[in-house]
Amino acid sequence: MNTIYILFLFTFLSTTSYASVNDLCVADFKGPSTPSGYHCMPLANLTSDDFVFHGLVAGNTTNSFNAALTSAFVTDFPALNGLGVSAARLDIAKGGSIPMHTHPGATELLMMVKGKITAGFMTPTALYSKTVKPGDIMVFPQGMLHFQVNSGVGTANAFLAFSSENPGAQLLDLLLFANGLDSDIVAKTTFLDLAQVKKLKARFNGKTS
Ligand SMILES: *[C@@H]1O[C@H](CO)[C@@H](O)[C@H](O)[C@H]1NC(C)=O
Ligand SMILES: *[C@@H]1O[C@H](CO)[C@@H](O)[C@H](O)[C@H]1NC(C)=O
């Protein structure tokens, strides 16, 4: 009886000898991604460097948005795997903006460092918008359509925190105008003029017929 019990216990312990995966699970990108995250790197392979990310430097804002988002999501920083947090850096040149978008998987915190940003989000019944300055923090609840516009006289810079290691992003303009739908259908379903739809499709590399 005791022997059976001990054998059982031994089996249990040996199948849970990876209990430390509960503490941390640095992503091993050589393994497949699963709905619950990536496979874990063996603990023996990890060093302190795995838990530090050096890449949140200013991005190149010479693009059609005059803005750059530099990300530290799980795919950039494997140590975030399974931890439910990530970060990014936002640089918006004068006149630039981050267009209307949502993060289906995360609430976003914006921490202002430099300049002035007018940001906001909307629900079906309300708009919440504010111009924020260095030291201010603004929150965008998960899934809400939101935007950030540089409303200052110089470059604006903020850091972002997300409540997911993989927040995802859906940019409204890209969804609407970078697709293969006929312009006519896009015009009918957005109530925009056909000419304007064609202009936006050209700008965002959508099918222009
Ligand atoms: C872990 O380290 C061992 C020994 O250096 C190496 O053979 C193995 O490929 C590493 N595993 C991963 C997932 O990097
Ligand atoms: C920024 O991007 C633009 C457009 O792609 C490019 O011409 C320019 O060289 C880049 N600047 C830097 C500093 O990489």
mmCIF file of C-alpha atoms and ligand atoms in Angstrom:
data_model
loop_
_atom_site.group_PDB
_atom_site.id
_atom_site.type_symbol
_atom_site.label_atom_id
_atom_site.label_comp_id
_atom_site.label_asym_id
_atom_site.label_seq_id
_atom_site.Cartn_x
_atom_site.Cartn_y
_atom_site.Cartn_z
ATOM 1 C CA MET A 1 0.000 0.000 0.000
ATOM 2 C CA ASN A 2 2.747 2.385 1.049
ATOM 3 C CA THR A 3 4.783 1.373 -1.945
ATOM 4 C CA ILE A 4 1.861 2.127 -4.232
ATOM 5 C CA TYR A 5 1.394 5.449 -2.524
ATOM 6 C CA ILE A 6 5.082 6.304 -2.854
ATOM 7 C CA LEU A 7 5.093 5.233 -6.477
ATOM 8 C CA PHE A 8 2.057 7.382 -7.079
ATOM 9 C CA LEU A 9 3.700 10.339 -5.341
ATOM 10 C CA PHE A 10 6.871 9.819 -7.331
ATOM 11 C CA THR A 11 4.911 9.778 -10.575
ATOM 12 C CA PHE A 12 3.081 12.923 -9.527
ATOM 13 C CA LEU A 13 6.312 14.703 -8.593
ATOM 14 C CA SER A 14 8.074 13.693 -11.752
ATOM 15 C CA THR A 15 5.228 14.850 -13.975
ATOM 16 C CA THR A 16 5.180 18.181 -12.142
ATOM 17 C CA SER A 17 8.932 18.647 -12.011
ATOM 18 C CA TYR A 18 8.409 21.597 -14.370
ATOM 19 C CA ALA A 19 6.396 23.334 -11.632
ATOM 20 C CA SER A 20 8.718 26.299 -12.070
ATOM 21 C CA VAL A 21 6.976 27.069 -15.377
ATOM 22 C CA ASN A 22 4.355 28.573 -13.095
ATOM 23 C CA ASP A 23 6.896 31.173 -11.982
ATOM 24 C CA LEU A 24 8.148 32.117 -15.402
ATOM 25 C CA CYS A 25 8.104 30.915 -18.986
ATOM 26 C CA VAL A 26 10.431 32.793 -21.299
ATOM 27 C CA ALA A 27 9.176 32.138 -24.832
ATOM 28 C CA ASP A 28 11.025 29.636 -26.991
ATOM 29 C CA PHE A 29 10.157 30.802 -30.524
ATOM 30 C CA LYS A 30 11.525 27.564 -31.979
ATOM 31 C CA GLY A 31 8.482 25.821 -30.524
ATOM 32 C CA PRO A 32 4.914 26.431 -31.748
ATOM 33 C CA SER A 33 2.744 29.260 -30.425
ATOM 34 C CA THR A 34 -0.344 27.992 -28.635
ATOM 35 C CA PRO A 35 -3.507 29.870 -27.632
ATOM 36 C CA SER A 36 -2.036 30.077 -24.137
ATOM 37 C CA GLY A 37 1.347 31.390 -25.262
ATOM 38 C CA TYR A 38 4.674 30.030 -26.414
ATOM 39 C CA HIS A 39 6.576 27.020 -25.140
ATOM 40 C CA CYS A 40 9.092 27.753 -22.387
ATOM 41 C CA MET A 41 12.861 27.991 -22.737
ATOM 42 C CA PRO A 42 14.565 25.498 -20.429
ATOM 43 C CA LEU A 43 15.370 27.277 -17.143
ATOM 44 C CA ALA A 44 19.004 26.186 -17.492
ATOM 45 C CA ASN A 45 19.290 28.301 -20.645
ATOM 46 C CA LEU A 46 18.156 31.562 -19.028
ATOM 47 C CA THR A 47 20.347 34.406 -17.809
ATOM 48 C CA SER A 48 19.634 37.830 -16.309
ATOM 49 C CA ASP A 49 19.895 39.325 -19.793
ATOM 50 C CA ASP A 50 16.710 37.494 -20.812
ATOM 51 C CA PHE A 51 14.755 39.767 -18.457
ATOM 52 C CA VAL A 52 16.028 43.093 -19.815
ATOM 53 C CA PHE A 53 14.956 44.732 -23.100
ATOM 54 C CA HIS A 54 17.133 47.449 -24.613
ATOM 55 C CA GLY A 55 15.050 48.259 -27.670
ATOM 56 C CA LEU A 56 12.667 51.041 -26.552
ATOM 57 C CA VAL A 57 14.551 53.727 -28.465
ATOM 58 C CA ALA A 58 12.931 56.483 -30.527
ATOM 59 C CA GLY A 59 11.468 55.133 -33.769
ATOM 60 C CA ASN A 60 11.696 56.730 -37.206
ATOM 61 C CA THR A 61 8.753 59.128 -37.620
ATOM 62 C CA THR A 62 9.379 59.760 -41.338
ATOM 63 C CA ASN A 63 6.292 57.906 -42.594
ATOM 64 C CA SER A 64 2.726 58.688 -43.596
ATOM 65 C CA PHE A 65 1.576 58.986 -39.945
ATOM 66 C CA ASN A 66 4.581 61.138 -38.865
ATOM 67 C CA ALA A 67 4.706 58.812 -35.888
ATOM 68 C CA ALA A 68 6.486 55.718 -34.652
ATOM 69 C CA LEU A 69 5.498 53.009 -32.225
ATOM 70 C CA THR A 70 8.392 50.941 -30.915
ATOM 71 C CA SER A 71 7.114 47.803 -29.236
ATOM 72 C CA ALA A 72 8.242 45.553 -26.420
ATOM 73 C CA PHE A 73 5.578 42.891 -26.941
ATOM 74 C CA VAL A 74 6.248 39.193 -26.329
ATOM 75 C CA THR A 75 7.589 38.759 -29.861
ATOM 76 C CA ASP A 76 10.188 41.478 -29.129
ATOM 77 C CA PHE A 77 10.827 40.557 -25.493
ATOM 78 C CA PRO A 78 10.310 36.790 -24.962
ATOM 79 C CA ALA A 79 10.462 37.066 -21.141
ATOM 80 C CA LEU A 80 6.955 38.612 -21.206
ATOM 81 C CA ASN A 81 5.436 35.279 -22.279
ATOM 82 C CA GLY A 82 2.506 34.442 -19.997
ATOM 83 C CA LEU A 83 2.957 37.506 -17.768
ATOM 84 C CA GLY A 84 0.075 39.626 -19.094
ATOM 85 C CA VAL A 85 2.072 42.845 -19.504
ATOM 86 C CA SER A 86 3.985 44.612 -22.277
ATOM 87 C CA ALA A 87 5.235 48.068 -23.190
ATOM 88 C CA ALA A 88 5.854 50.364 -26.118
ATOM 89 C CA ARG A 89 7.308 53.757 -26.878
ATOM 90 C CA LEU A 90 5.429 56.362 -28.852
ATOM 91 C CA ASP A 91 7.135 59.168 -30.766
ATOM 92 C CA ILE A 92 4.945 61.562 -32.739
ATOM 93 C CA ALA A 93 6.513 64.279 -34.862
ATOM 94 C CA LYS A 94 4.891 67.710 -35.098
ATOM 95 C CA GLY A 95 1.566 67.344 -36.933
ATOM 96 C CA GLY A 96 1.590 63.550 -36.656
ATOM 97 C CA SER A 97 -0.909 61.121 -35.204
ATOM 98 C CA ILE A 98 -1.641 57.527 -34.336
ATOM 99 C CA PRO A 99 -4.924 56.992 -36.220
ATOM 100 C CA MET A 100 -8.080 55.418 -34.797
ATOM 101 C CA HIS A 101 -7.333 51.905 -33.600
ATOM 102 C CA THR A 102 -8.192 49.265 -31.009
ATOM 103 C CA HIS A 103 -6.220 46.712 -29.031
ATOM 104 C CA PRO A 104 -8.607 43.769 -28.790
ATOM 105 C CA GLY A 105 -6.464 42.084 -26.130
ATOM 106 C CA ALA A 106 -5.369 44.834 -23.762
ATOM 107 C CA THR A 107 -6.056 47.948 -21.776
ATOM 108 C CA GLU A 108 -3.472 50.648 -22.536
ATOM 109 C CA LEU A 109 -1.825 53.161 -20.207
ATOM 110 C CA LEU A 110 -0.149 56.184 -21.789
ATOM 111 C CA MET A 111 2.525 57.934 -19.725
ATOM 112 C CA MET A 112 3.486 61.320 -21.149
ATOM 113 C CA VAL A 113 7.153 62.249 -21.167
ATOM 114 C CA LYS A 114 7.529 65.108 -23.651
ATOM 115 C CA GLY A 115 5.356 67.523 -25.607
ATOM 116 C CA LYS A 116 1.580 67.543 -25.837
ATOM 117 C CA ILE A 117 -0.781 64.828 -27.069
ATOM 118 C CA THR A 118 -4.529 65.083 -27.546
ATOM 119 C CA ALA A 119 -5.890 61.578 -27.082
ATOM 120 C CA GLY A 120 -9.255 59.989 -26.584
ATOM 121 C CA PHE A 121 -11.495 56.982 -26.913
ATOM 122 C CA MET A 122 -15.154 56.531 -27.637
ATOM 123 C CA THR A 123 -17.910 54.191 -26.570
ATOM 124 C CA PRO A 124 -21.270 53.846 -28.371
ATOM 125 C CA THR A 125 -22.621 56.623 -26.155
ATOM 126 C CA ALA A 126 -19.703 58.871 -25.150
ATOM 127 C CA LEU A 127 -16.391 60.464 -26.105
ATOM 128 C CA TYR A 128 -13.584 60.842 -23.570
ATOM 129 C CA SER A 129 -10.806 63.077 -24.855
ATOM 130 C CA LYS A 130 -8.078 65.142 -23.230
ATOM 131 C CA THR A 131 -4.835 66.947 -24.004
ATOM 132 C CA VAL A 132 -2.125 65.423 -21.817
ATOM 133 C CA LYS A 133 1.269 66.815 -20.851
ATOM 134 C CA PRO A 134 4.444 65.369 -19.267
ATOM 135 C CA GLY A 135 3.681 63.582 -16.015
ATOM 136 C CA ASP A 136 0.092 62.775 -17.006
ATOM 137 C CA ILE A 137 -1.160 59.216 -17.411
ATOM 138 C CA MET A 138 -4.201 58.367 -19.534
ATOM 139 C CA VAL A 139 -5.940 54.987 -19.718
ATOM 140 C CA PHE A 140 -7.685 53.461 -22.736
ATOM 141 C CA PRO A 141 -9.923 50.560 -21.654
ATOM 142 C CA GLN A 142 -9.541 47.258 -23.506
ATOM 143 C CA GLY A 143 -11.071 47.123 -26.968
ATOM 144 C CA MET A 144 -12.091 50.818 -27.148
ATOM 145 C CA LEU A 145 -11.492 52.730 -30.382
ATOM 146 C CA HIS A 146 -8.877 55.383 -29.589
ATOM 147 C CA PHE A 147 -6.386 57.849 -31.091
ATOM 148 C CA GLN A 148 -3.404 60.044 -30.256
ATOM 149 C CA VAL A 149 -2.583 63.327 -32.008
ATOM 150 C CA ASN A 150 0.453 65.516 -31.434
ATOM 151 C CA SER A 151 -1.149 68.832 -30.514
ATOM 152 C CA GLY A 152 2.051 70.556 -29.387
ATOM 153 C CA VAL A 153 4.646 72.644 -31.187
ATOM 154 C CA GLY A 154 7.420 70.006 -31.243
ATOM 155 C CA THR A 155 7.936 66.248 -31.018
ATOM 156 C CA ALA A 156 5.808 64.353 -28.499
ATOM 157 C CA ASN A 157 6.984 61.269 -26.628
ATOM 158 C CA ALA A 158 5.153 58.861 -24.358
ATOM 159 C CA PHE A 159 5.622 55.370 -23.004
ATOM 160 C CA LEU A 160 2.798 52.846 -23.129
ATOM 161 C CA ALA A 161 1.984 49.890 -20.897
ATOM 162 C CA PHE A 162 -0.436 47.120 -21.890
ATOM 163 C CA SER A 163 -2.312 44.546 -19.828
ATOM 164 C CA SER A 164 -1.287 41.750 -22.206
ATOM 165 C CA GLU A 165 2.027 40.539 -23.581
ATOM 166 C CA ASN A 166 0.346 40.541 -26.994
ATOM 167 C CA PRO A 167 -2.132 43.490 -27.186
ATOM 168 C CA GLY A 168 -2.841 43.207 -30.921
ATOM 169 C CA ALA A 169 -3.753 46.294 -32.967
ATOM 170 C CA GLN A 170 -6.497 46.957 -35.491
ATOM 171 C CA LEU A 171 -6.093 50.235 -37.372
ATOM 172 C CA LEU A 172 -9.414 51.444 -38.678
ATOM 173 C CA ASP A 173 -7.971 53.047 -41.851
ATOM 174 C CA LEU A 174 -6.070 49.908 -42.767
ATOM 175 C CA LEU A 175 -9.117 47.703 -42.114
ATOM 176 C CA LEU A 176 -11.339 49.922 -44.243
ATOM 177 C CA PHE A 177 -9.029 50.972 -47.073
ATOM 178 C CA ALA A 178 -6.145 48.486 -47.342
ATOM 179 C CA ASN A 179 -8.444 45.643 -48.383
ATOM 180 C CA GLY A 180 -9.584 44.038 -51.633
ATOM 181 C CA LEU A 181 -13.245 45.094 -51.451
ATOM 182 C CA ASP A 182 -14.671 47.055 -54.379
ATOM 183 C CA SER A 183 -14.562 50.795 -53.658
ATOM 184 C CA ASP A 184 -18.276 50.886 -54.359
ATOM 185 C CA ILE A 185 -18.985 48.500 -51.454
ATOM 186 C CA VAL A 186 -16.657 50.439 -49.139
ATOM 187 C CA ALA A 187 -18.435 53.670 -50.131
ATOM 188 C CA LYS A 188 -21.869 52.136 -49.484
ATOM 189 C CA THR A 189 -20.851 50.710 -46.097
ATOM 190 C CA THR A 190 -19.011 53.787 -44.807
ATOM 191 C CA PHE A 191 -21.217 56.553 -46.360
ATOM 192 C CA LEU A 192 -18.061 58.178 -47.758
ATOM 193 C CA ASP A 193 -17.988 59.538 -51.329
ATOM 194 C CA LEU A 194 -16.666 57.058 -53.884
ATOM 195 C CA ALA A 195 -13.888 59.487 -54.865
ATOM 196 C CA GLN A 196 -12.777 59.784 -51.256
ATOM 197 C CA VAL A 197 -12.776 55.989 -50.852
ATOM 198 C CA LYS A 198 -10.606 55.642 -53.970
ATOM 199 C CA LYS A 199 -8.222 58.274 -52.625
ATOM 200 C CA LEU A 200 -7.917 56.486 -49.277
ATOM 201 C CA LYS A 201 -7.511 53.076 -50.953
ATOM 202 C CA ALA A 202 -4.657 54.513 -53.019
ATOM 203 C CA ARG A 203 -3.046 55.945 -49.916
ATOM 204 C CA PHE A 204 -3.296 52.685 -47.936
ATOM 205 C CA ASN A 205 -2.503 50.354 -50.878
ATOM 206 C CA GLY A 206 -5.974 48.849 -51.115
ATOM 207 C CA LYS A 207 -7.546 47.589 -54.371
ATOM 208 C CA THR A 208 -8.532 50.783 -56.170
ATOM 209 C CA SER A 209 -11.234 49.490 -58.548
HETATM 210 C C1 LIG B 1 19.536 25.202 -24.285
HETATM 211 O O1 LIG B 1 20.940 25.052 -24.121
HETATM 212 C C2 LIG B 1 21.443 23.836 -24.674
HETATM 213 C C3 LIG B 1 22.916 23.734 -24.274
HETATM 214 O O2 LIG B 1 23.613 24.899 -24.638
HETATM 215 C C4 LIG B 1 21.235 23.882 -26.183
HETATM 216 O O3 LIG B 1 21.713 22.674 -26.767
HETATM 217 C C5 LIG B 1 19.755 24.019 -26.484
HETATM 218 O O4 LIG B 1 19.540 24.167 -27.874
HETATM 219 C C6 LIG B 1 19.184 25.239 -25.771
HETATM 220 N N1 LIG B 1 17.734 25.242 -25.941
HETATM 221 C C7 LIG B 1 17.085 26.262 -26.471
HETATM 222 C C8 LIG B 1 15.609 26.102 -26.591
HETATM 223 O O5 LIG B 1 17.635 27.287 -26.847
HETATM 224 C C1 LIG B 2 13.642 57.223 -41.654
HETATM 225 O O1 LIG B 2 12.793 56.699 -42.658
HETATM 226 C C2 LIG B 2 12.919 57.384 -43.900
HETATM 227 C C3 LIG B 2 11.827 56.835 -44.821
HETATM 228 O O2 LIG B 2 11.850 55.445 -44.877
HETATM 229 C C4 LIG B 2 14.329 57.220 -44.445
HETATM 230 O O3 LIG B 2 14.463 57.906 -45.658
HETATM 231 C C5 LIG B 2 15.329 57.753 -43.412
HETATM 232 O O4 LIG B 2 16.640 57.493 -43.842
HETATM 233 C C6 LIG B 2 15.107 57.104 -42.051
HETATM 234 N N1 LIG B 2 15.937 57.788 -41.070
HETATM 235 C C7 LIG B 2 16.747 57.116 -40.245
HETATM 236 C C8 LIG B 2 17.512 57.947 -39.273
HETATM 237 O O5 LIG B 2 16.855 55.894 -40.289
#
